[in-house]
Short mmCIF file of C-alpha atoms in Angstrom, two decimals:
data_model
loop_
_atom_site.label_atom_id
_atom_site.label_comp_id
_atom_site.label_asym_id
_atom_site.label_seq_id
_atom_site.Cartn_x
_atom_site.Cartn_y
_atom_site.Cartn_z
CA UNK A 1 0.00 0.00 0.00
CA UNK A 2 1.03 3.60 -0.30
CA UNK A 3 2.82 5.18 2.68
CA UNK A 4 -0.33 8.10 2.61
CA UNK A 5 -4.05 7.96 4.49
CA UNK A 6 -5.74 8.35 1.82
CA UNK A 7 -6.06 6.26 -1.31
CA UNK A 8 -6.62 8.04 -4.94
CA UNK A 9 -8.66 6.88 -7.63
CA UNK A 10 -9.03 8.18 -11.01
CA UNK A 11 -12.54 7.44 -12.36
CA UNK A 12 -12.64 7.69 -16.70
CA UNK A 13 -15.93 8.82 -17.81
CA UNK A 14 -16.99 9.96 -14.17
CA UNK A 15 -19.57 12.51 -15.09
CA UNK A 16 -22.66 9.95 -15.84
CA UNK A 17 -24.34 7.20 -15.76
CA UNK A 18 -22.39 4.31 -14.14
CA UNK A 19 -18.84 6.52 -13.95
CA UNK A 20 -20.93 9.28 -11.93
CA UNK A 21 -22.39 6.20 -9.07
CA UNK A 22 -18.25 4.73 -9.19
CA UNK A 23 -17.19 8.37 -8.13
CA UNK A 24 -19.14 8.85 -5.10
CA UNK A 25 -19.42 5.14 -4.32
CA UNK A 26 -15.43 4.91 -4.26
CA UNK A 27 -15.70 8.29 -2.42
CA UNK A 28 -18.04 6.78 0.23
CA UNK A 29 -15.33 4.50 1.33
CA UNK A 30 -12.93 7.21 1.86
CA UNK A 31 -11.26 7.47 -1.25
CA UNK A 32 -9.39 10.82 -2.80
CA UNK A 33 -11.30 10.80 -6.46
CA UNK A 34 -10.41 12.23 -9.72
CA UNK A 35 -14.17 12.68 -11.77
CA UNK A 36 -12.85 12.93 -15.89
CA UNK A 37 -15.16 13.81 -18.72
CA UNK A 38 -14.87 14.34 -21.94
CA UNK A 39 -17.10 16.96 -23.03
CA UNK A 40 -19.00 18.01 -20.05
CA UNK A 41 -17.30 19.85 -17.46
CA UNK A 42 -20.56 21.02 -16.08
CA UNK A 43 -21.72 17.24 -15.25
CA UNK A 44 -18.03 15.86 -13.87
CA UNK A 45 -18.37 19.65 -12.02
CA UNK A 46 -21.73 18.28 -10.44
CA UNK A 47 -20.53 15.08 -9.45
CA UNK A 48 -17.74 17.03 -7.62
CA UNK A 49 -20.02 19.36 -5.56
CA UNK A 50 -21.84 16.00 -4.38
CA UNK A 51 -18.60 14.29 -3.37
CA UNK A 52 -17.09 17.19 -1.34
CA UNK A 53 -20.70 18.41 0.32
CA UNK A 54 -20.60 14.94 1.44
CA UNK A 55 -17.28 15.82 2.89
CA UNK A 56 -15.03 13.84 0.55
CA UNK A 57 -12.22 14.95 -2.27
CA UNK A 58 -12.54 15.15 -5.47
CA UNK A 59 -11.47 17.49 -8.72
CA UNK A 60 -12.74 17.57 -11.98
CA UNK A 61 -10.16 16.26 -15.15
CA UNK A 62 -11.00 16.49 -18.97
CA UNK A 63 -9.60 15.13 -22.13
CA UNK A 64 -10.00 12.46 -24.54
CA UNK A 65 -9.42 9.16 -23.50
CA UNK A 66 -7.76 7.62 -26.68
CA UNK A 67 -5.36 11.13 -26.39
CA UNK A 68 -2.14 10.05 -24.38
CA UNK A 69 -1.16 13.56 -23.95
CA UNK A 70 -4.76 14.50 -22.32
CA UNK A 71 -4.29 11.41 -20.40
CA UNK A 72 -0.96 12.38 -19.16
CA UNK A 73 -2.09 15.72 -18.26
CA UNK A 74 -4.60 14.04 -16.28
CA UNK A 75 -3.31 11.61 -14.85
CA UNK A 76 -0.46 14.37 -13.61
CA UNK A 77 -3.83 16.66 -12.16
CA UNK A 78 -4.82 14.01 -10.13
CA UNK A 79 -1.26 13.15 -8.81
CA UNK A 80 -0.82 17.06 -8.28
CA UNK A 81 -3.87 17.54 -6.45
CA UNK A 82 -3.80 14.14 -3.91
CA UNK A 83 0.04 13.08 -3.95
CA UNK A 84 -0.46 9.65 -6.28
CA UNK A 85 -2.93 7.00 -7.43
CA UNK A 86 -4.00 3.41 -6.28
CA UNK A 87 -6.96 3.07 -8.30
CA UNK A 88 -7.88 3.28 -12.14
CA UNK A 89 -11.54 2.51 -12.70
CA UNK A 90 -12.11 3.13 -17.03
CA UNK A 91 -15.90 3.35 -17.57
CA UNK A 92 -15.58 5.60 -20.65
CA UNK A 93 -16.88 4.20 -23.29
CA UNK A 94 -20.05 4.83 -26.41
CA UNK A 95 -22.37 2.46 -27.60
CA UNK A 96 -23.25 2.63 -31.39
CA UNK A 97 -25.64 -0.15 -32.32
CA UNK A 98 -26.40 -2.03 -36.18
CA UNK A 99 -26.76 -5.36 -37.81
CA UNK A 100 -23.44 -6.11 -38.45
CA UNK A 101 -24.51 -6.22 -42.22
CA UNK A 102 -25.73 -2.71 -42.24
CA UNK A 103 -23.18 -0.91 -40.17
CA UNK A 104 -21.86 2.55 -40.71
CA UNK A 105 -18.18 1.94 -40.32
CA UNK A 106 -17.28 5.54 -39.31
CA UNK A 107 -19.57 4.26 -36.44
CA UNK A 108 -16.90 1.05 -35.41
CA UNK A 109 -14.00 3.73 -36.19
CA UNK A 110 -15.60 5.56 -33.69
CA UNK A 111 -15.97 2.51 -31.14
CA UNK A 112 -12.69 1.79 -31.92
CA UNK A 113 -11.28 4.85 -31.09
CA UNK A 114 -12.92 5.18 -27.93
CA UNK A 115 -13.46 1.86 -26.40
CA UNK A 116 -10.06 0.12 -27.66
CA UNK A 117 -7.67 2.97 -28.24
CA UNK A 118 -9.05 4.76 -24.87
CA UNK A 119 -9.00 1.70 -22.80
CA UNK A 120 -5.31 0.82 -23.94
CA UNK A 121 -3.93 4.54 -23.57
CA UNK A 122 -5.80 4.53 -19.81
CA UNK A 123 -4.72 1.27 -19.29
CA UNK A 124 -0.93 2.02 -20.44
CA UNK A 125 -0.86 5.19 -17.95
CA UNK A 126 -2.22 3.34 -15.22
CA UNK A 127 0.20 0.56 -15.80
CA UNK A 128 3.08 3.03 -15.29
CA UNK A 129 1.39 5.18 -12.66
CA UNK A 130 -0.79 2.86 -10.40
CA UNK A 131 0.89 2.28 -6.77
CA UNK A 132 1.43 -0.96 -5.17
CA UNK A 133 -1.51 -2.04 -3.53
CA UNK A 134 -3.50 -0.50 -6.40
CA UNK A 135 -5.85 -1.34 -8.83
CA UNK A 136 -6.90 -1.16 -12.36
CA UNK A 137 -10.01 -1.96 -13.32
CA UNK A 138 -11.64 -1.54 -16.82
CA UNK A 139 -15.38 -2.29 -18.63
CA UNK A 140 -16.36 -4.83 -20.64
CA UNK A 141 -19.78 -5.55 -21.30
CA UNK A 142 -22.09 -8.85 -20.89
CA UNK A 143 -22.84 -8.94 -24.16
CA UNK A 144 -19.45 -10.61 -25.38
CA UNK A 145 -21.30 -13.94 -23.86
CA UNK A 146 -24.77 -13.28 -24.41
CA UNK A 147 -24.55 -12.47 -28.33
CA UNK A 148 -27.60 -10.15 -28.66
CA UNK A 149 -28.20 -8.89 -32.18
CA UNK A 150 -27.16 -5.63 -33.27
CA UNK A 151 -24.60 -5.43 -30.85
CA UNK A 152 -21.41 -6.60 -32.79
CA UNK A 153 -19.43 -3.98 -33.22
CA UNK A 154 -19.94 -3.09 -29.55
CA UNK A 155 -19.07 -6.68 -28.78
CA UNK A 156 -16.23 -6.80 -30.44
CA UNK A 157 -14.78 -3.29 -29.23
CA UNK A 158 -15.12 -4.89 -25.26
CA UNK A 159 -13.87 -8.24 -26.27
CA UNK A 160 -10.92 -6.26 -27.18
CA UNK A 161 -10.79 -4.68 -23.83
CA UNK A 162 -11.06 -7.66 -22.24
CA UNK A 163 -7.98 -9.47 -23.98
CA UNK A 164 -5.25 -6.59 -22.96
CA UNK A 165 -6.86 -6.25 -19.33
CA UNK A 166 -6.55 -9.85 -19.02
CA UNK A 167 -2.64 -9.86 -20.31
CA UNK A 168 -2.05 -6.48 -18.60
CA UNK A 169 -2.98 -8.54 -15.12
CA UNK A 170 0.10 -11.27 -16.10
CA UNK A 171 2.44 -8.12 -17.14
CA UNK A 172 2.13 -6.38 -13.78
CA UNK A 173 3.64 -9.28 -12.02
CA UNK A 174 5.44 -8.62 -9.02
CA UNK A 175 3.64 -4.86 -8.29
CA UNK A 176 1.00 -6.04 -6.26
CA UNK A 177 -1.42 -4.15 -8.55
CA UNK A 178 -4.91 -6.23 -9.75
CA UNK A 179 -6.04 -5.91 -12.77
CA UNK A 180 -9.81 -6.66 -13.78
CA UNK A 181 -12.78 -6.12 -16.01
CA UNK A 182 -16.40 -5.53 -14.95
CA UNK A 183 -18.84 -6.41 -17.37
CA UNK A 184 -22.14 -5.28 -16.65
CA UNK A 185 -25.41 -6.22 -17.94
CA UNK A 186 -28.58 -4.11 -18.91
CA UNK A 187 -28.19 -1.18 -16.28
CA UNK A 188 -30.90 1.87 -16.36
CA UNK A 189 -28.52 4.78 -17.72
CA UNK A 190 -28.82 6.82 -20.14
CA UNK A 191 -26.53 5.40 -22.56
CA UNK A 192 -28.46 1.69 -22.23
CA UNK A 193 -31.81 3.62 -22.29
CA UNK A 194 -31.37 5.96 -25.22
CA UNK A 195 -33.59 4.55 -28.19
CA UNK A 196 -34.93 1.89 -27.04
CA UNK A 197 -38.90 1.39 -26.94
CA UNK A 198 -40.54 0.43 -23.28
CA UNK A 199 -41.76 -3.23 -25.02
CA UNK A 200 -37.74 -3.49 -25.60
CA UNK A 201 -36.78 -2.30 -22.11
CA UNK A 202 -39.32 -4.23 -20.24
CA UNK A 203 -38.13 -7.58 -21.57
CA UNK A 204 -34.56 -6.83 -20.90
CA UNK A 205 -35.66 -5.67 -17.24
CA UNK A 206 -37.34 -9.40 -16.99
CA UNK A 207 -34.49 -11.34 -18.64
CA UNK A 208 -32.39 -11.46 -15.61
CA UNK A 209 -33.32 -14.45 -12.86
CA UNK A 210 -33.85 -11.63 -10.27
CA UNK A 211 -36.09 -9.68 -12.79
CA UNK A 212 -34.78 -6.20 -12.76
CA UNK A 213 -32.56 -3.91 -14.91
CA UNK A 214 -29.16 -3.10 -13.09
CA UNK A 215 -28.21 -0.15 -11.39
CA UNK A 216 -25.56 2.40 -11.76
CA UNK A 217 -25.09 1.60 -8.13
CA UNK A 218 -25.42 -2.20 -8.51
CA UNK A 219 -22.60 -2.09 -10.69
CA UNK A 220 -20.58 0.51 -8.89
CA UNK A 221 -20.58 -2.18 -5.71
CA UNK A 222 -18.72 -4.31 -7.60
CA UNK A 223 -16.05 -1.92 -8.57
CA UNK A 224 -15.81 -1.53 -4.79
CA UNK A 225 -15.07 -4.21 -4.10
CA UNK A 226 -12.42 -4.77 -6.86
CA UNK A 227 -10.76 -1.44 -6.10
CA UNK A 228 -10.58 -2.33 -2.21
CA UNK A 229 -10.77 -5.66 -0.43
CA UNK A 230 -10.66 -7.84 -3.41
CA UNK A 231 -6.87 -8.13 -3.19
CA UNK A 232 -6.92 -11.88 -4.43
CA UNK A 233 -9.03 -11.61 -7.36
CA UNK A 234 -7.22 -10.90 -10.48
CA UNK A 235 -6.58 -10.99 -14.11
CA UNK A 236 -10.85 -12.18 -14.32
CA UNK A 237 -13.92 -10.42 -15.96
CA UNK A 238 -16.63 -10.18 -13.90
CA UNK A 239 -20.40 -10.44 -15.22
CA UNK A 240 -22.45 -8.26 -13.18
CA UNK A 241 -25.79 -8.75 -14.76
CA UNK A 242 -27.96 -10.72 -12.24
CA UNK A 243 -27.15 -14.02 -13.49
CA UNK A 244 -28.47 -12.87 -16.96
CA UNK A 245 -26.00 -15.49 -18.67
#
C-alpha cells in the first residue's frame, strides 16, 4: 500500500451514468477521487459538488481518452492535487448499435477509437502510474457472452478490452497491482436507455433471474469491491448482470 491515508482513484468517464455512481461510491469509502469527462465539465463539475458536500475529495479532469497527452495531463492533475494514485476505474466508453450487415463503419472507427484505443492509452498510464496495492479496473460488457443482435461492433470493441486487461494482469507481475474487467449487464442509464422502446426495455428488465434492470449503483458495488478488499481476485472479468447469462 502507499505510505499516505488516503487512497486516490481516477474514475474515466466519471460525469454519468455508471462513472458518476463509481465516483461517489469509491468516495463513500474514503477514497481521494479524480471525476474525468470528456465533453462536459458542467456534469463531472456536479458530481464534484456531491462528493465534497458529502465531505469527501474530489477534482474535476477532462480530455479524450484515446489522447495520451490529455491522459498524461490528467493523470499528472490528479497526482498534483492528492500526492499519487492506487486506483484506475475506465468506464468511458459509447455504444453505437447495427446489424453487423448494415453498419456505418465511421460508427466502429468511432468505437474503436474510444473503447479500444481509450482503454489501452488509460490502461498504459495506469500501468506506469498505479501504486502498489493499487488497482486497475476496466469495462467490458455482458454482451461478449450473451450475443444479442445488433450489438457486434460493440461486442467486439469490449472483447478487445477484455484481452489486454486480461494480459495487462500477467504483465504487472510482481507490483502487487490487480487488474480486472467488470462487465455489466442491462443497467438503467442513459446510454443503455437511449432509443430503445418500453416493449424493448421491459423484456430486458425481466431477462435477468432476479427480474430487474441493473443499477448504476449495482454495478458501482462491484467496482468496490475490486478497487478495495478484493486483493486476491485478479486478471478475471466479472459479469455483473444478475445471473443474466
Amino acid at each position: 500500500m502507499n505510505n499516505t491515508n488516503v487512497r486516490v482513484a481516477l474514475i474515466t468517464g466519471g460525469s454519468g451514468g455508471i462513472g458518476r455512481a463509481v465516483a461517489e461510491r469509491l468516495a463513500g469509502d474514503g477514497i481521494a477521487v479524480g471525476v474525468h469527462y470528456a465533453s462536459s465539465k458542467s456534469k463531472a463539475d456536479e458530481t464534484v459538488s456531491a462528493i465534497t458536500s458529502a465531505g469527501g475529495k474530489a477534482i474535476a479532469v477532462g480530455g479524450d481518452v484515446a489522447d495520451e497527452k490529455d491522459m498524461s495531463a490528467a493523470f499528472d492533475a490528479v497526482e498534483m492535487a492528492f500526492g499519487g494514485i492506487d486506483v484506475v476505474v475506465n468506464t468511458a466508453g459509447i455504444m453505437l448499435l447495427s446489424p453487423i450487415a448494415t453498419l456505418d463503419l465511421d460508427d466502429l472507427d468511432r468505437m474503436h477509437r474510444t473503447n479500444i484505443r481509450g482503454t489501452f492509452v488509460v490502461s498504459q498510464q495506469a500501468a506506469r502510474r498505479v501504486r502498489s496495492g493499487g488497482a486497475i479496473i476496466n469495462f467490458s460488457t455482458s454482451v461478449t457472452r450473451l450475443q444479442f443482435p445488433n450489438y457486434g461492433a460493440y461486442a467486439a470493441s469490449k472483447g478487445a478490452v477484455e484481452a489486454m486487461t486480461l494480459v495487462l494482469a500477467r504483465e504487472l507481475r510482481g507490483k502487487d497491482i490487480t487488474v480486472n474487467a467488470v462487465a455489466p449487464g442491462p443497467t438503467a442509464t442513459p446510454l443503455f436507455l437511449s432509443g430503445k422502446d418500453e416493449t424493448t426495455i421491459e423484456h430486458l428488465s425481466k431477462a435477468a433471474p432476479l427480474e430487474r434492470l441493473g443499477t448504476p449503483e449495482d454495478i458501482a458495488e462491484t467496482v468496490a469491491f475490486l478497487a478495495g478488499p478484493a486483493r486476491w481476485i485478479n486478471g478475471q472479468v466479472l459479469f455483473a448482470n444478475g445471473g443474466l447469462g
